[in-house]
Amino acid sequence: MYSHEIDYKIIGEDIQIVEIELDPNETVIAEAGSMLFMEEGITFETKMGDGSQPDQGFLGKLLQAGSRMIMGESLFMTHFTNRGVGKRKVAFSAPYPGTIMPVNLANVYGNTLIVQKDAFLCAALGTKLSIQFNQRLGSGFFGGEGFILEKVQGDGMVFIHAGGVVIERILNNETIRVDTGCVVGFEPSINFDVQRAGGLRSMVFGGEGLFLATLSGSGKVWIQSMPISKLVQRLSPGGAQSHKESGSVIGKLGNLFED
C-alpha cells in the first residue's frame, strides 16, 4: 500500500507541534492522545493497527496491537481523515520538550527506519509500524532503551519526536559510540550494539553509564541531546545535586582506581 501524500509545517521551538494539511480523503495515523486540534471536516476513528494492510484479519491486527503493548505504546492508534471539501488541517503536539523530526521514508535506505520505542508521533496512512528486537545478547541485558526498538516502513512522511536537539550523522564505514538513551533512530544498514564503557574506573565513576551504544557501518544516525529518561532524572528531587556529587566527591575517589 502506497502512503498518502501529505503536506506539513513544524511550529514552535522548544515544545513543537506538527500541523498537517490533508486533501479530501487523505488520512494520517497518530499515537492516541497526541492530537492538538483539527479543523471542521476532519473525522477520526480509533483502530487496532496502523491500517497499512487493509485486508489484514483480526488475528493479525491483534498481534500488531500486542507488539505495541510490548513497546509500551497504546493498544490502539487514531486515524484522522479529511471527509470535507477542500484542504483541512489537523495538528499533533510533542509529548515533552524537544524536536519533531520529519522523515521522508522514500529517501531512507530500504524505506525503513529503526527508532526508539517511544519516538513515533504520527505518519501518513500506509506507514507500517512493527516491533524489532535487538538480536545482540548484550543489548538485551544492558542496553536499556536500545533492546526493544520500533521498525517504521513505507514511502511517505513519518514524524519522530526526540528530546532536546536532534543531530543527524552520516556514517561512511565508521563507528560512533552514543549514550544508549540518546539514540533516536538509524537506517537498517547500521549495525547496533551495546558495549562496555571503558575500564573499571570509567564505568563506576565516569558518570556516563556502564554501557554505550555502538553504531557502525554506512548510513544515517539520529541522536537526541536530552532523552526523556535523562530529563526525568534531572527534574527529580536531588537529581541535579547527585549528578554534581558524582562528578566531584565520588569522582575524586575514582583516582584510587586504575583503568
Coordinates of C-alpha atoms in Angstrom, one line a residue:
M1 CA 0.0 0.0 0.0
Y2 CA 1.4 3.4 -1.0
S3 CA 1.4 6.1 1.7
H4 CA -0.8 9.1 1.4
E5 CA 0.9 12.3 0.3
I6 CA 0.6 14.9 3.0
D7 CA 1.8 18.5 3.4
Y8 CA 3.0 19.6 6.8
K9 CA 4.5 22.5 8.8
I10 CA 6.6 22.3 12.1
I11 CA 5.6 25.1 14.5
G12 CA 7.5 26.1 17.7
E13 CA 10.9 25.9 19.1
D14 CA 11.2 24.0 22.4
I15 CA 7.8 22.3 22.5
Q16 CA 6.9 21.8 18.9
I17 CA 3.7 20.8 17.1
V18 CA 3.3 19.4 13.5
E19 CA 0.4 20.8 11.5
I20 CA -0.6 18.5 8.7
E21 CA -2.7 19.6 5.7
L22 CA -4.9 16.9 4.3
D23 CA -6.6 16.8 0.9
P24 CA -10.1 15.2 0.7
N25 CA -9.9 11.5 1.8
E26 CA -6.3 11.7 2.9
T27 CA -5.5 10.1 6.2
V28 CA -2.8 10.5 8.9
I29 CA -2.3 8.0 11.7
A30 CA -1.1 9.1 15.2
E31 CA -0.5 7.9 18.7
A32 CA -3.6 8.1 20.8
G33 CA -3.8 11.4 22.7
S34 CA -1.4 13.3 20.6
M35 CA -3.9 15.4 18.6
L36 CA -3.9 19.1 19.4
F37 CA -6.6 20.4 17.1
M38 CA -8.5 19.6 13.9
E39 CA -10.5 21.7 11.6
E40 CA -14.1 21.1 10.6
G41 CA -14.3 18.2 8.1
I42 CA -11.7 16.1 9.8
T43 CA -13.1 12.9 11.3
F44 CA -11.2 10.4 13.5
E45 CA -11.5 6.7 14.3
T46 CA -9.6 4.6 16.8
K47 CA -8.4 1.4 15.2
M48 CA -6.4 -1.7 16.2
G49 CA -3.5 -1.4 13.8
D50 CA -1.8 1.1 11.6
G51 CA -4.0 0.5 8.5
S52 CA -1.1 -0.3 6.2
Q53 CA -2.6 -3.7 5.5
P54 CA -6.4 -3.1 4.8
D55 CA -7.0 -6.9 4.2
Q56 CA -5.3 -7.9 7.4
G57 CA -7.5 -10.2 9.6
F58 CA -8.4 -9.8 13.2
L59 CA -5.6 -12.1 14.4
G60 CA -3.0 -10.1 12.5
K61 CA -4.3 -6.8 14.0
L62 CA -4.3 -8.3 17.4
L63 CA -0.7 -9.5 17.1
Q64 CA 0.3 -6.0 15.9
A65 CA -1.5 -4.4 18.8
G66 CA 0.2 -6.8 21.2
S67 CA 3.6 -5.8 19.9
R68 CA 2.7 -2.2 20.5
M69 CA 1.9 -3.0 24.1
I70 CA 5.3 -4.7 24.5
M71 CA 6.9 -1.4 23.3
G72 CA 4.9 0.5 25.9
E73 CA 2.6 2.1 23.4
S74 CA -1.2 2.3 23.3
L75 CA -3.1 -0.7 22.1
F76 CA -4.9 1.5 19.6
M77 CA -4.0 4.1 17.0
T78 CA -6.1 7.0 15.8
H79 CA -6.8 7.6 12.1
F80 CA -7.6 11.2 11.1
T81 CA -9.3 11.6 7.7
N82 CA -10.4 14.6 5.7
R83 CA -14.0 14.0 4.9
G84 CA -14.7 17.6 3.9
V85 CA -14.4 19.6 0.7
G86 CA -11.1 21.2 0.2
K87 CA -8.0 21.1 2.3
R88 CA -8.3 20.7 6.1
K89 CA -5.7 20.8 8.8
V90 CA -5.0 18.6 11.9
A91 CA -2.2 19.2 14.4
F92 CA -0.3 17.0 16.8
S93 CA 1.8 18.1 19.8
A94 CA 5.0 16.6 21.1
P95 CA 4.7 14.8 24.5
Y96 CA 7.6 16.6 26.1
P97 CA 10.1 19.4 25.2
G98 CA 12.2 18.5 22.2
T99 CA 12.3 18.3 18.4
I100 CA 9.8 16.9 15.9
M101 CA 11.9 15.3 13.1
P102 CA 10.1 14.9 9.7
V103 CA 11.5 12.0 7.7
N104 CA 10.5 11.0 4.1
L105 CA 10.8 7.2 4.1
A106 CA 11.2 7.3 0.4
N107 CA 14.6 8.8 0.9
V108 CA 15.7 6.4 3.6
Y109 CA 17.7 3.2 2.9
G110 CA 15.3 0.3 2.4
N111 CA 12.3 2.6 3.0
T112 CA 12.8 1.6 6.7
L113 CA 13.7 3.5 9.8
I114 CA 14.6 1.9 13.2
V115 CA 13.7 4.2 16.1
Q116 CA 13.4 4.1 19.9
K117 CA 10.2 2.5 21.0
D118 CA 8.6 5.9 22.2
A119 CA 9.8 8.1 19.3
F120 CA 6.9 7.7 16.8
L121 CA 4.4 10.6 16.8
C122 CA 2.4 10.4 13.5
A123 CA 2.7 9.4 9.9
A124 CA 0.9 9.2 6.6
L125 CA -1.6 6.3 6.2
G126 CA 0.3 3.4 4.6
T127 CA 3.1 3.5 7.0
K128 CA 3.7 0.2 8.7
L129 CA 4.8 0.0 12.4
S130 CA 6.3 -3.1 13.9
I131 CA 8.4 -4.3 16.8
Q132 CA 12.1 -5.0 16.4
F133 CA 14.2 -6.8 19.0
N134 CA 17.9 -6.2 19.0
Q135 CA 19.4 -9.6 18.4
R136 CA 22.6 -8.8 20.4
L137 CA 22.5 -10.5 23.8
G138 CA 24.5 -7.7 25.4
S139 CA 21.9 -5.2 24.2
G140 CA 19.2 -7.3 25.9
F141 CA 20.8 -7.3 29.3
F142 CA 22.4 -3.9 29.3
G143 CA 21.1 -1.7 26.5
G144 CA 18.0 -0.4 28.3
E145 CA 16.2 1.7 25.8
G146 CA 18.1 0.1 22.9
F147 CA 16.8 -3.5 23.3
I148 CA 13.2 -3.1 22.1
L149 CA 13.1 -0.9 19.0
E150 CA 10.4 0.1 16.6
K151 CA 10.6 -0.5 12.8
V152 CA 8.9 2.1 10.6
Q153 CA 8.4 1.2 6.9
G154 CA 6.8 3.0 4.0
D155 CA 7.3 5.5 1.3
G156 CA 5.7 8.6 2.8
M157 CA 6.2 11.1 5.6
V158 CA 6.7 10.0 9.2
F159 CA 7.2 12.3 12.2
I160 CA 9.6 11.3 15.0
H161 CA 9.8 13.0 18.3
A162 CA 13.1 13.4 20.1
G163 CA 14.2 15.1 23.4
G164 CA 16.3 18.3 23.1
V165 CA 18.2 18.9 20.0
V166 CA 18.5 16.3 17.2
I167 CA 21.8 15.7 15.4
E168 CA 22.0 13.8 12.1
R169 CA 25.2 12.0 11.5
I170 CA 26.1 10.2 8.2
L171 CA 28.5 7.3 8.8
N172 CA 30.7 6.1 5.9
N173 CA 32.0 2.8 7.1
E174 CA 32.6 4.4 10.5
T175 CA 31.7 3.8 14.2
I176 CA 30.2 6.2 16.7
R177 CA 29.5 5.5 20.4
V178 CA 26.5 7.1 22.0
D179 CA 24.7 7.1 25.4
T180 CA 22.2 4.3 25.0
G181 CA 19.2 6.6 25.7
C182 CA 20.4 9.2 23.2
V183 CA 19.9 7.2 20.0
V184 CA 16.7 8.4 18.3
G185 CA 16.9 6.2 15.2
F186 CA 19.1 4.8 12.4
E187 CA 18.8 3.3 9.0
P188 CA 18.8 -0.6 8.8
S189 CA 22.2 -0.6 7.1
I190 CA 23.7 0.5 10.5
N191 CA 24.8 -2.2 13.0
F192 CA 23.6 -1.5 16.5
D193 CA 25.3 -3.0 19.6
V194 CA 25.9 -2.2 23.3
Q195 CA 29.4 -2.4 24.7
R196 CA 31.2 -1.7 28.0
A197 CA 32.2 1.9 28.6
G198 CA 35.9 1.7 29.2
G199 CA 37.7 0.4 32.2
L200 CA 36.5 -0.1 35.8
R201 CA 37.2 3.5 37.0
S202 CA 35.4 5.0 34.0
M203 CA 32.4 2.7 34.4
V204 CA 32.0 3.3 38.1
F205 CA 32.9 7.0 38.4
G206 CA 32.7 8.4 34.9
G207 CA 29.1 9.4 35.1
E208 CA 28.5 8.2 31.5
G209 CA 26.8 4.9 32.4
L210 CA 28.2 1.4 32.4
F211 CA 27.5 0.7 28.7
L212 CA 27.4 2.7 25.5
A213 CA 25.5 2.1 22.2
T214 CA 27.9 1.4 19.3
L215 CA 26.6 2.2 15.8
S216 CA 28.8 1.2 12.9
G217 CA 28.6 0.9 9.1
S218 CA 27.3 3.2 6.5
G219 CA 24.1 5.2 6.8
K220 CA 22.3 7.8 8.7
V221 CA 22.1 8.0 12.5
W222 CA 19.9 10.5 14.5
I223 CA 21.0 11.4 18.1
Q224 CA 19.0 13.3 20.8
S225 CA 20.6 15.6 23.3
M226 CA 18.0 15.1 26.2
P227 CA 16.0 11.9 26.2
I228 CA 13.0 11.8 28.5
S229 CA 14.8 9.4 30.9
K230 CA 17.5 12.0 31.5
L231 CA 15.0 14.8 31.8
V232 CA 13.0 13.0 34.4
Q233 CA 16.2 12.1 36.3
R234 CA 17.4 15.8 36.3
L235 CA 13.9 17.1 37.4
S236 CA 13.5 14.6 40.2
P237 CA 14.3 15.8 43.8
G238 CA 18.1 15.7 44.3
G239 CA 18.7 14.7 40.7
A240 CA 20.9 17.6 39.7
Q241 CA 22.7 17.6 43.1
S242 CA 23.5 13.9 42.9
H243 CA 25.0 14.4 39.5
K244 CA 27.3 17.1 40.8
E245 CA 28.4 14.9 43.7
S246 CA 29.2 12.1 41.3
G247 CA 31.5 14.4 39.4
S248 CA 33.2 15.9 42.5
V249 CA 33.4 13.8 45.7
I250 CA 32.8 10.4 44.1
G251 CA 34.8 11.4 41.1
K252 CA 37.9 12.1 43.3
L253 CA 37.6 8.6 44.7
G254 CA 38.0 7.3 41.2
N255 CA 41.6 8.4 41.3
L256 CA 42.2 5.4 43.6
F257 CA 41.3 3.0 40.8
E258 CA 43.4 2.2 37.8
D259 CA 41.8 1.5 34.4

